[in-house]
Coordinates of C-alpha atoms and ligand atoms in Angstrom, one line a residue:
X195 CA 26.4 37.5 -8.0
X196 CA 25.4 34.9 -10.4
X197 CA 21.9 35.6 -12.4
X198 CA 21.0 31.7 -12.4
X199 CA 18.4 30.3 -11.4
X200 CA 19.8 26.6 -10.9
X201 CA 21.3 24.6 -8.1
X202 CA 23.1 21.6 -8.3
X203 CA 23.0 19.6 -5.5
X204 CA 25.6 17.0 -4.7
X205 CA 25.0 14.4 -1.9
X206 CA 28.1 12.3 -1.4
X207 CA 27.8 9.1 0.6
X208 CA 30.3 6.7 1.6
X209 CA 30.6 4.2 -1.6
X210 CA 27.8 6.4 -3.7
X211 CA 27.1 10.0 -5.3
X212 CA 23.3 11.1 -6.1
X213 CA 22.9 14.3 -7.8
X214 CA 20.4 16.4 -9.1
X215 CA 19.6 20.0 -11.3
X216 CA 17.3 21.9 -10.2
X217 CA 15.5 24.9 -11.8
X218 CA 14.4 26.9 -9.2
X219 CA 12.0 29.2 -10.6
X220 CA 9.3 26.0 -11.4
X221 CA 11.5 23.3 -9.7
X222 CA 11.8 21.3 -12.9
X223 CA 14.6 18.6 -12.8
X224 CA 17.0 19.2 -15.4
X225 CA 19.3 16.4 -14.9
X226 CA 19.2 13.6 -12.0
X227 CA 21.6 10.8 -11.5
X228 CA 23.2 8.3 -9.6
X229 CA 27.6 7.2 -9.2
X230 CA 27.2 4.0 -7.2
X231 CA 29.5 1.6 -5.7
X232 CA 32.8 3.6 -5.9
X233 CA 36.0 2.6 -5.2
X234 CA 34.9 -0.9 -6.2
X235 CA 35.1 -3.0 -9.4
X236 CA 32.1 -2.7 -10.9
X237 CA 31.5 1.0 -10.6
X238 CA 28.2 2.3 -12.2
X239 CA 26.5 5.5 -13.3
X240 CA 22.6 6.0 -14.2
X241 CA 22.0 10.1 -15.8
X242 CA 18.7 11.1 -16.4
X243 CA 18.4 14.2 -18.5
X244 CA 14.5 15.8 -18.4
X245 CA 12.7 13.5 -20.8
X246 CA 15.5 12.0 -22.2
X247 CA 16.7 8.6 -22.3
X248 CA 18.5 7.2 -19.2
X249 CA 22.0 6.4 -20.0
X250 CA 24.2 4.0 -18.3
X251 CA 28.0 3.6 -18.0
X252 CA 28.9 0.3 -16.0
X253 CA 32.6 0.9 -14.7
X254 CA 35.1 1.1 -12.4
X255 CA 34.9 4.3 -10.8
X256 CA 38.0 4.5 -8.4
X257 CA 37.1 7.2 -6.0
X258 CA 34.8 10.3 -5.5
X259 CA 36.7 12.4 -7.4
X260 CA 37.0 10.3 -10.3
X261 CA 32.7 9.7 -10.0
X262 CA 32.3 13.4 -10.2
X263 CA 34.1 14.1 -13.0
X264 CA 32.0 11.8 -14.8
X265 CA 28.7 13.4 -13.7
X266 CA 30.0 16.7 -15.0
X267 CA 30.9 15.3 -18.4
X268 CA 27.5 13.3 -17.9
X269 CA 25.8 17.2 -17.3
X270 CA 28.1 18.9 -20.3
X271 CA 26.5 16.1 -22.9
X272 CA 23.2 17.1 -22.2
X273 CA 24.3 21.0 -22.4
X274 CA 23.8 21.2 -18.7
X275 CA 28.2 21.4 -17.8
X276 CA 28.8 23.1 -15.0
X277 CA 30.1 26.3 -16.8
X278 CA 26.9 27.0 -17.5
X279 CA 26.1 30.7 -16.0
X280 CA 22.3 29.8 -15.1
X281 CA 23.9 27.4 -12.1
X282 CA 23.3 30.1 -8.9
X283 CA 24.9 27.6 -6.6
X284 CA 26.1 24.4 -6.0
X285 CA 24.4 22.7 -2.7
X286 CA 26.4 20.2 -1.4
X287 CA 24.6 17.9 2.0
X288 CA 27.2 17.5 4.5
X289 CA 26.5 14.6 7.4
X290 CA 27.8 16.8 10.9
X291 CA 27.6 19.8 11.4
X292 CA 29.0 20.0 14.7
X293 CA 27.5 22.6 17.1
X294 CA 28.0 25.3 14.6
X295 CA 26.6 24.9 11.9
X296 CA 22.9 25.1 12.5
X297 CA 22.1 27.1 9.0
X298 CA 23.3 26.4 5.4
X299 CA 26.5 27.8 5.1
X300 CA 28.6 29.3 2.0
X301 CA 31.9 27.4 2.2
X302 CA 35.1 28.9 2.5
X303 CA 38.5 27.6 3.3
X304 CA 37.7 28.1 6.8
X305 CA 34.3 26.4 7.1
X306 CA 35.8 23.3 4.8
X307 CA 38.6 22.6 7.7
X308 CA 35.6 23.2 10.1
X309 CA 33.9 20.1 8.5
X310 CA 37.0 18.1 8.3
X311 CA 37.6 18.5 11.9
X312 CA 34.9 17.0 12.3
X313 CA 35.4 13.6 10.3
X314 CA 35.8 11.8 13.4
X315 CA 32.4 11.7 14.1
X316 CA 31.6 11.1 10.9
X317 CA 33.8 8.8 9.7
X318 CA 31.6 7.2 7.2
X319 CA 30.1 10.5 5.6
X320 CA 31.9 13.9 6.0
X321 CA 35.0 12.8 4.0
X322 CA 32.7 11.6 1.0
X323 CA 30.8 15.5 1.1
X324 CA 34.4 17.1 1.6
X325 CA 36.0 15.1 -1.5
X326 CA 32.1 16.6 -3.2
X327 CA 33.0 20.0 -2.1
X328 CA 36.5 19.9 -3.2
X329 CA 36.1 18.7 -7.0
X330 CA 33.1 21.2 -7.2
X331 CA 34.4 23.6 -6.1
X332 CA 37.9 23.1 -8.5
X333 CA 35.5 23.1 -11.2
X334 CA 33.7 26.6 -10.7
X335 CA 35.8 28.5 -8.2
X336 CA 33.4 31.3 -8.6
X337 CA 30.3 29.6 -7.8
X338 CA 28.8 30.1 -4.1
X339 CA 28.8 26.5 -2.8
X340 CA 26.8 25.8 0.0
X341 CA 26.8 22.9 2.8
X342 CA 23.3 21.9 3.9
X343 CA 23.9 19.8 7.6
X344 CA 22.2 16.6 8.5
X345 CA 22.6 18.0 12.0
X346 CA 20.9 21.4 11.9
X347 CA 17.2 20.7 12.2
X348 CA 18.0 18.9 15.3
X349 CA 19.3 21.5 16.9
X350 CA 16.3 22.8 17.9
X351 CA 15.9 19.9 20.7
X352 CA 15.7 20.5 24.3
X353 CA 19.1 20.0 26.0
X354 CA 17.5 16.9 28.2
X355 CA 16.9 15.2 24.9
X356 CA 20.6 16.0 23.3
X357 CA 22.2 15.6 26.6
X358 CA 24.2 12.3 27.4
X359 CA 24.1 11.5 30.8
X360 CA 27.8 11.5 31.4
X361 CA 30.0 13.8 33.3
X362 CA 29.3 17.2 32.2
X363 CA 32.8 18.7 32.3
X364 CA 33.7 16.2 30.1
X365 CA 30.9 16.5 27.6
X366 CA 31.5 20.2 27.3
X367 CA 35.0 19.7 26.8
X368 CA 35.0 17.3 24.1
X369 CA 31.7 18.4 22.4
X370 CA 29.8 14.8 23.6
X371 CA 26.2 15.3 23.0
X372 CA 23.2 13.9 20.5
X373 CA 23.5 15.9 17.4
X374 CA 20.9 13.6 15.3
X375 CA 21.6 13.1 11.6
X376 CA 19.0 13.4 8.4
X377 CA 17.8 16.4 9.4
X378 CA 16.8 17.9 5.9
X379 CA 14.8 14.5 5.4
X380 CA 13.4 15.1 8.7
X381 CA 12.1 18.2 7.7
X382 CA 11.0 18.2 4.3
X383 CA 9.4 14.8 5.9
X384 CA 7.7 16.4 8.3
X385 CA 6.3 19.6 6.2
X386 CA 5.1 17.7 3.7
X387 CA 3.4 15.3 6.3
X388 CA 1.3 18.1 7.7
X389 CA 0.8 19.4 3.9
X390 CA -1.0 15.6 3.2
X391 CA -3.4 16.0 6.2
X392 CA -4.4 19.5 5.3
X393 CA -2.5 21.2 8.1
X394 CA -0.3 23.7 9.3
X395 CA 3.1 22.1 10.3
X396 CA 2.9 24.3 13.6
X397 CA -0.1 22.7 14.5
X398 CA 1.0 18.8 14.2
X399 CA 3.2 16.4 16.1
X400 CA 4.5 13.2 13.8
X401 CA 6.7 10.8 14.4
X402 CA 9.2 10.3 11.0
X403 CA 11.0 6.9 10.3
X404 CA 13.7 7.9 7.8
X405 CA 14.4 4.3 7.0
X406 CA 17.6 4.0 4.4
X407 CA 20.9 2.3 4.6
X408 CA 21.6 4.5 7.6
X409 CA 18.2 4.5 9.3
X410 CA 16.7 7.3 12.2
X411 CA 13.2 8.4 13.7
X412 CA 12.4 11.7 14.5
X413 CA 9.2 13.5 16.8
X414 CA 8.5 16.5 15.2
X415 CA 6.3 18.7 17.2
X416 CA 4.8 22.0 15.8
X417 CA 7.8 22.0 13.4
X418 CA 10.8 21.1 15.4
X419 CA 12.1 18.8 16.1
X420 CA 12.1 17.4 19.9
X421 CA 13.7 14.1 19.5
X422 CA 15.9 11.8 17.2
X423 CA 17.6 8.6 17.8
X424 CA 20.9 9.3 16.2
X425 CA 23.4 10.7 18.2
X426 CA 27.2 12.0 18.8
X427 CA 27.5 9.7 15.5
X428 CA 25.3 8.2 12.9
X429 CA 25.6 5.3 14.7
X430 CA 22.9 5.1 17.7
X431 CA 19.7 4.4 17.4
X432 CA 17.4 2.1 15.1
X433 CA 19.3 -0.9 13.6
X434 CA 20.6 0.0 10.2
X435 CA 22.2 -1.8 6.9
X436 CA 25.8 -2.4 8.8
X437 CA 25.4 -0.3 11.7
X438 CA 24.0 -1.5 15.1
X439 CA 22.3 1.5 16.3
X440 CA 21.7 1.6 20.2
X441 CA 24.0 -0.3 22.1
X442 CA 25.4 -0.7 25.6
X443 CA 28.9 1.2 25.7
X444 CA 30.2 -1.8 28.0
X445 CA 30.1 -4.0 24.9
X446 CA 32.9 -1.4 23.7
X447 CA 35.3 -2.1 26.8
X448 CA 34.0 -6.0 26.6
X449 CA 35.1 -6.5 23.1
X450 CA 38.7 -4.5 23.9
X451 CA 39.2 -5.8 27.3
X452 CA 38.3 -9.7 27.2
X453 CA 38.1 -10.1 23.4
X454 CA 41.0 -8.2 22.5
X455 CA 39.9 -6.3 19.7
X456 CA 41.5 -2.6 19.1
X457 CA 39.0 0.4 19.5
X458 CA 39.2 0.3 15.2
X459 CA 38.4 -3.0 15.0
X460 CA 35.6 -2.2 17.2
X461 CA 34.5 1.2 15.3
X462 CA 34.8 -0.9 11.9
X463 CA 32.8 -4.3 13.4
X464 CA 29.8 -1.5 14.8
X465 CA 29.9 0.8 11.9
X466 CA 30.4 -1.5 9.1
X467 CA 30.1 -5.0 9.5
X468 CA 26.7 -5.1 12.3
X469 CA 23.1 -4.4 11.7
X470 CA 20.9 -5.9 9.3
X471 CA 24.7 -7.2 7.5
X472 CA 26.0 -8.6 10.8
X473 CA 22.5 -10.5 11.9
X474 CA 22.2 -12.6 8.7
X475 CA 25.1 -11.8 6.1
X476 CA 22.9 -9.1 3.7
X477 CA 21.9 -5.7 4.3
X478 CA 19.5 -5.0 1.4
X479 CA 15.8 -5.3 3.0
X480 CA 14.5 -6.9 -0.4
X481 CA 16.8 -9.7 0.0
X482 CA 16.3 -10.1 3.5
X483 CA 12.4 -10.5 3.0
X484 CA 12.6 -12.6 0.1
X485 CA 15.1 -15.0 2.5
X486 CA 12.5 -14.3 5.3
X487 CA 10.0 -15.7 3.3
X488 CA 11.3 -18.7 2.3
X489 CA 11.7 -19.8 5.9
X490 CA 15.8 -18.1 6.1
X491 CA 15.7 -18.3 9.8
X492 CA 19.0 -15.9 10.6
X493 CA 16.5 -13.2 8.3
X494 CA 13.6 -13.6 10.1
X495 CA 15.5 -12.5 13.2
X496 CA 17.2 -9.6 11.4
X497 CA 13.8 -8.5 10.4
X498 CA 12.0 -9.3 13.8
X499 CA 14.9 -7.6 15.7
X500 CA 15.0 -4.7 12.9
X501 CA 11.2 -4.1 13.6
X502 CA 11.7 -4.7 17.7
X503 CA 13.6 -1.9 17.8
X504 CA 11.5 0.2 15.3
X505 CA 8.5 -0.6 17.5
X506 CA 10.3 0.7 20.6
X507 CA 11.0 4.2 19.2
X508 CA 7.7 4.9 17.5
X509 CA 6.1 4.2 21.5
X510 CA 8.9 6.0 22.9
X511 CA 8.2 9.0 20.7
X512 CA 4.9 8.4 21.6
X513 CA 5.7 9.0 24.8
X514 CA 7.5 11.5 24.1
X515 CA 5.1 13.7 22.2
X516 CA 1.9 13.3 24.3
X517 CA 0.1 13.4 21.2
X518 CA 0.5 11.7 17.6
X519 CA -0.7 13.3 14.2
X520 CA 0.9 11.3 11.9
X521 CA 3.2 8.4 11.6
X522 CA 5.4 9.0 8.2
X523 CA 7.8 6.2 6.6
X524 CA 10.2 7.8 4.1
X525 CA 13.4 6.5 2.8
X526 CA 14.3 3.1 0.6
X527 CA 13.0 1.3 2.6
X528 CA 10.1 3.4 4.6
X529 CA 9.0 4.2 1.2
X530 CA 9.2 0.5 -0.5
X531 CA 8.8 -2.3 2.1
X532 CA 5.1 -2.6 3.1
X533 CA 5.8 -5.7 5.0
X534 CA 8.2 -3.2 7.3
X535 CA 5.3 -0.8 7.6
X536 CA 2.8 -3.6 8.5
X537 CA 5.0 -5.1 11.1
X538 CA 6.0 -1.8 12.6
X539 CA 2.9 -1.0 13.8
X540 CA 1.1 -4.3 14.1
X541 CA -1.0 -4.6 17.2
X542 CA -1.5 -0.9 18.3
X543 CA -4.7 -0.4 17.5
X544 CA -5.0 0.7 21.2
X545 CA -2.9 3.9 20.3
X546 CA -5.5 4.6 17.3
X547 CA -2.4 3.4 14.9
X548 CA -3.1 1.0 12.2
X549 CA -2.5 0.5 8.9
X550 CA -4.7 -0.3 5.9
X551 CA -3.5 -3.8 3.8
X552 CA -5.2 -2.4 0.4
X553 CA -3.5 1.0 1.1
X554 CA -0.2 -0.3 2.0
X555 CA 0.2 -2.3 -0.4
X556 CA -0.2 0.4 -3.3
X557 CA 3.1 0.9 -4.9
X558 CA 3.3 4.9 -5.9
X559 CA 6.1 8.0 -5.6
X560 CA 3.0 10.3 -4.4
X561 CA 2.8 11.1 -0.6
X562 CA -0.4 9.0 0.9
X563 CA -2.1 7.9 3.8
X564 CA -2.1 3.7 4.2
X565 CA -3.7 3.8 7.9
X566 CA -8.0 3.1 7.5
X567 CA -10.5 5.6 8.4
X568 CA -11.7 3.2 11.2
X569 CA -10.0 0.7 13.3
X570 CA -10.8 -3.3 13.1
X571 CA -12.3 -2.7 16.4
X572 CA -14.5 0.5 15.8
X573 CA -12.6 2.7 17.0
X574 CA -11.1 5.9 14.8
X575 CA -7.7 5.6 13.7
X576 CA -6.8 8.5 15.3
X577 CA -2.9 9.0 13.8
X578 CA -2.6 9.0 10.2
X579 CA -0.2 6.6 8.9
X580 CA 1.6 7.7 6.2
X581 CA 4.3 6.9 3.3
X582 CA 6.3 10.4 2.3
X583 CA 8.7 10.1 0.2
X584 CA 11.8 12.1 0.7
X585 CA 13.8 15.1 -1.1
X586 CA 17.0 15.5 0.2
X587 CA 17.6 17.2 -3.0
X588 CA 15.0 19.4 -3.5
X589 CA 15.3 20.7 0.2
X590 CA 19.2 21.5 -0.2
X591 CA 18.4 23.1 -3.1
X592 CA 15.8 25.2 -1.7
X593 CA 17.8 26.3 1.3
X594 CA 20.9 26.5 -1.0
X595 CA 19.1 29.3 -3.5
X596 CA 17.5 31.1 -0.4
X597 CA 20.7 31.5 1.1
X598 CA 22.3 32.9 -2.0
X599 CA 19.3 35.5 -2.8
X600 CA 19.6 36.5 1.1
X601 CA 23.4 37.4 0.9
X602 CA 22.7 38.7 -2.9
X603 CA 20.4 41.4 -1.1
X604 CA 22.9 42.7 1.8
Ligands
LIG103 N1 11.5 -2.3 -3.0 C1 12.2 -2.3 -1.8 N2 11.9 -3.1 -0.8 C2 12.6 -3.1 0.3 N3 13.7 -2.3 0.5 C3 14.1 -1.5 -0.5 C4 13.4 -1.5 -1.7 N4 14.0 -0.6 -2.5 C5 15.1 -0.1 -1.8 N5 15.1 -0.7 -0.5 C6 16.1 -0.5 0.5 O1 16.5 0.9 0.6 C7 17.8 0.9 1.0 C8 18.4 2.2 0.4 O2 17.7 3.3 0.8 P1 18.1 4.8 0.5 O3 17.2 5.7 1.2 O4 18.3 4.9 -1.0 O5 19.5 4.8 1.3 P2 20.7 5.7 1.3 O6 20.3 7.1 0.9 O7 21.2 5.7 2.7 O8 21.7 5.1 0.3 C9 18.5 -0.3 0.4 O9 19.5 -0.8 1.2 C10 17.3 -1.3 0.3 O10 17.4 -2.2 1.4
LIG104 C1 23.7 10.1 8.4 C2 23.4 8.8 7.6 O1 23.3 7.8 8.2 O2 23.3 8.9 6.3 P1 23.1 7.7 5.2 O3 21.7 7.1 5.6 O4 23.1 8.4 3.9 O5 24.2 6.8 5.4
LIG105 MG1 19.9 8.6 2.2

């Protein structure tokens, strides 16, 4: 058992790496960084060492393995290399989780053919955290490296809400049910919610909009999790950078049947070519609003129908909960667009939700509230709105160290 007190956490997307090193015994950031656009031309990585300069290094980086290298060379210039013996564990996020991993989980051969099993229903993520695992794990054999699942805090919701309803025999069989995805932002989201309003998480009901490339909402009730809109895959739900979210399955058997497209054309058109991308050609929010603005009229209607279908879950959840705390934005886009914020909830000041226009527009890292004390009309605002940003990172780190101090003591 390793005496360190550090974690590195590695959180492999499909074209990107972040990473960051974490001392857990203050929770100082040691090193943080970001490997973007792999497997493309014009690769590029940004390392930041603890007060140090940023350094850049624009290249090609030709796959995941290749961009983890460099981060470890990155780490080893700043005396921070992997061989280090303060690292206690590497914490790795891993997209699905399948219905058994509801915990982190110490990796082993076994567990690592667990989570590739399960790359078909998550094709865009889990062979990006496997190829993470992999290299890491080649690097410091010895290390505990742990997988922190996107599914598990969902796992806590009531079978009606992870149930499809589809033949049950055949659900069973094949493992067909609503897993939801982002969980550890979901969380962390959620705590640190109840944290800004002064309250116990056990005592509050909020509604999270995780709002990234891939995009999901949550209703979080006492601490767990009752609802999400992502599903068997990270593909249902809100409308996302390329991915559709909700859609009728009979578009699947339209598309194959009458237009003649395989079932991977199909997967690759909902997956990576639709959303955001598919309404109006980009998928980057900025550029979308900036086109909005100057009177683009295929991204107004990727915005309007973006925030449609945002509007729908927040009632739905609404609904769902019986009671809102707190409405929380979090994510690249939750934590930077105020125009997205404004528009989401625009109008339901009969549901005591509104936002602020000073407060939103207020451009800061620190969690805050942007709703008003009062309404317009009078009335009290009675659910907070709120912009939380999230910590993927810090979270897996966190669960990562606890779970190597628990097995440490047995
Ligand atoms: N200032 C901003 N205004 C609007 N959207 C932004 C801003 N900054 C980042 N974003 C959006 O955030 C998205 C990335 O969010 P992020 O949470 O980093 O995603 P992921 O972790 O899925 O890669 C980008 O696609 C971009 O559209
Ligand atoms: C699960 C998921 O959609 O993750 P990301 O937003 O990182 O693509
Ligand atoms: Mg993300």
């Amino acid at each position: 058992m390793s005496e360190g007190t550090r974690v590195l956490v590695l959180n492999a997307g499909s074209s990107s790496v972040k990473y960051q090193l974490i001392d857990m015994l203050d929770g100082a950031r040691l090193a943080s960084g970001l490997v973007e656009r792999i497997g493309e031309a014009g690769g590029r990585l940004v390392h930041a060492p603890r007060g140090g300069a940023e350094r850049e290094a624009v290249q090609a980086f030709p796959d995941h393995g290749a961009a983890l290298k460099a981060v470890a060379e990155e780490l080893a210039a700043d005396g921070l290399g992997l061989d280090s013996p303060e690292l206690a564990a590497i914490g790795h996020r891993v997209v699905h989780g399948g219905l058994r991993f509801t915990e982190p989980t110490v990796i082993t051969d076994e567990v690592l053919a667990e989570i590739r099993r399960l790359i078909p229903v998550a094709p865009l993520h889990n062979p990006a955290n496997i190829t993470g695992i992999e290299v890491a794990r080649a690097l410091r054999p010895d290390l505990p490296q742990v997988a922190v699942f996107d599914t598990a805090f969902h796992a806590s919701m009531p079978e009606y809400a992870a149930r499809y309803a589809i033949d049950r025999a055949v659900a069973d069989q094949h493992r067909v049910r609503r897993y939801g995805f982002h969980g550890t932002s979901h969380q962390y989201v959620s705590r640190a919610t109840a944290r800004l309003l002064g309250k116990d998480p056990a005592e509050v009901n909020v509604i999270v909009l995780h709002l990234g490339n891939g995009a999901s909402a949550s209703a979080v009730s006492g601490g767990r999790c009752v609802d999400t809109s992502m599903g068997l895959t990270p593909l249902e739900g809100l409308v996302m950078g390329t991915r559709s979210g909700d859609i009728d399955a009979g578009v699947v058997f339209h598309l194959h049947r009458v237009g003649g497209l395989s079932i991977d054309a199909i997967d690759d058109l909902l997956n990576r070519r639709s959303g955001l991308l598919g309404l109006c050609g980009d998928n980057d929010m900025r550029e979308i609003m900036r086109r909005a603005d100057e009177g683009d009229a295929d991204a107004r209607l990727a915005f309007d129908t973006y925030i449609h279908r945002l509007r729908k879950y927040i009632g739905g959840y609404y609904a769902v909960l019986g009671r809102v705390d707190a409405i929380a934005f979090t994510a690249g886009v939750g934590e930077n667009a105020a125009p997205v914020r404004a528009a989401a909830v625009a109008g339901l000041e009969e549901l005591g939700i509104a936002v602020d226009p000073e407060l939103n527009s207020v451009r800061s890292r620190e969690p805050r509230i942007i709703s008003p004390a009062l309404l317009p009309s009078g009335g009290s605002a009675r659910v907070a709105v709120a912009v939380v940003p999230t910590d993927e990172e810090l979270e897996i780190a966190r669960q990562a160290f606890a779970l190597v101090h628990r097995s440490s003591e047995n």
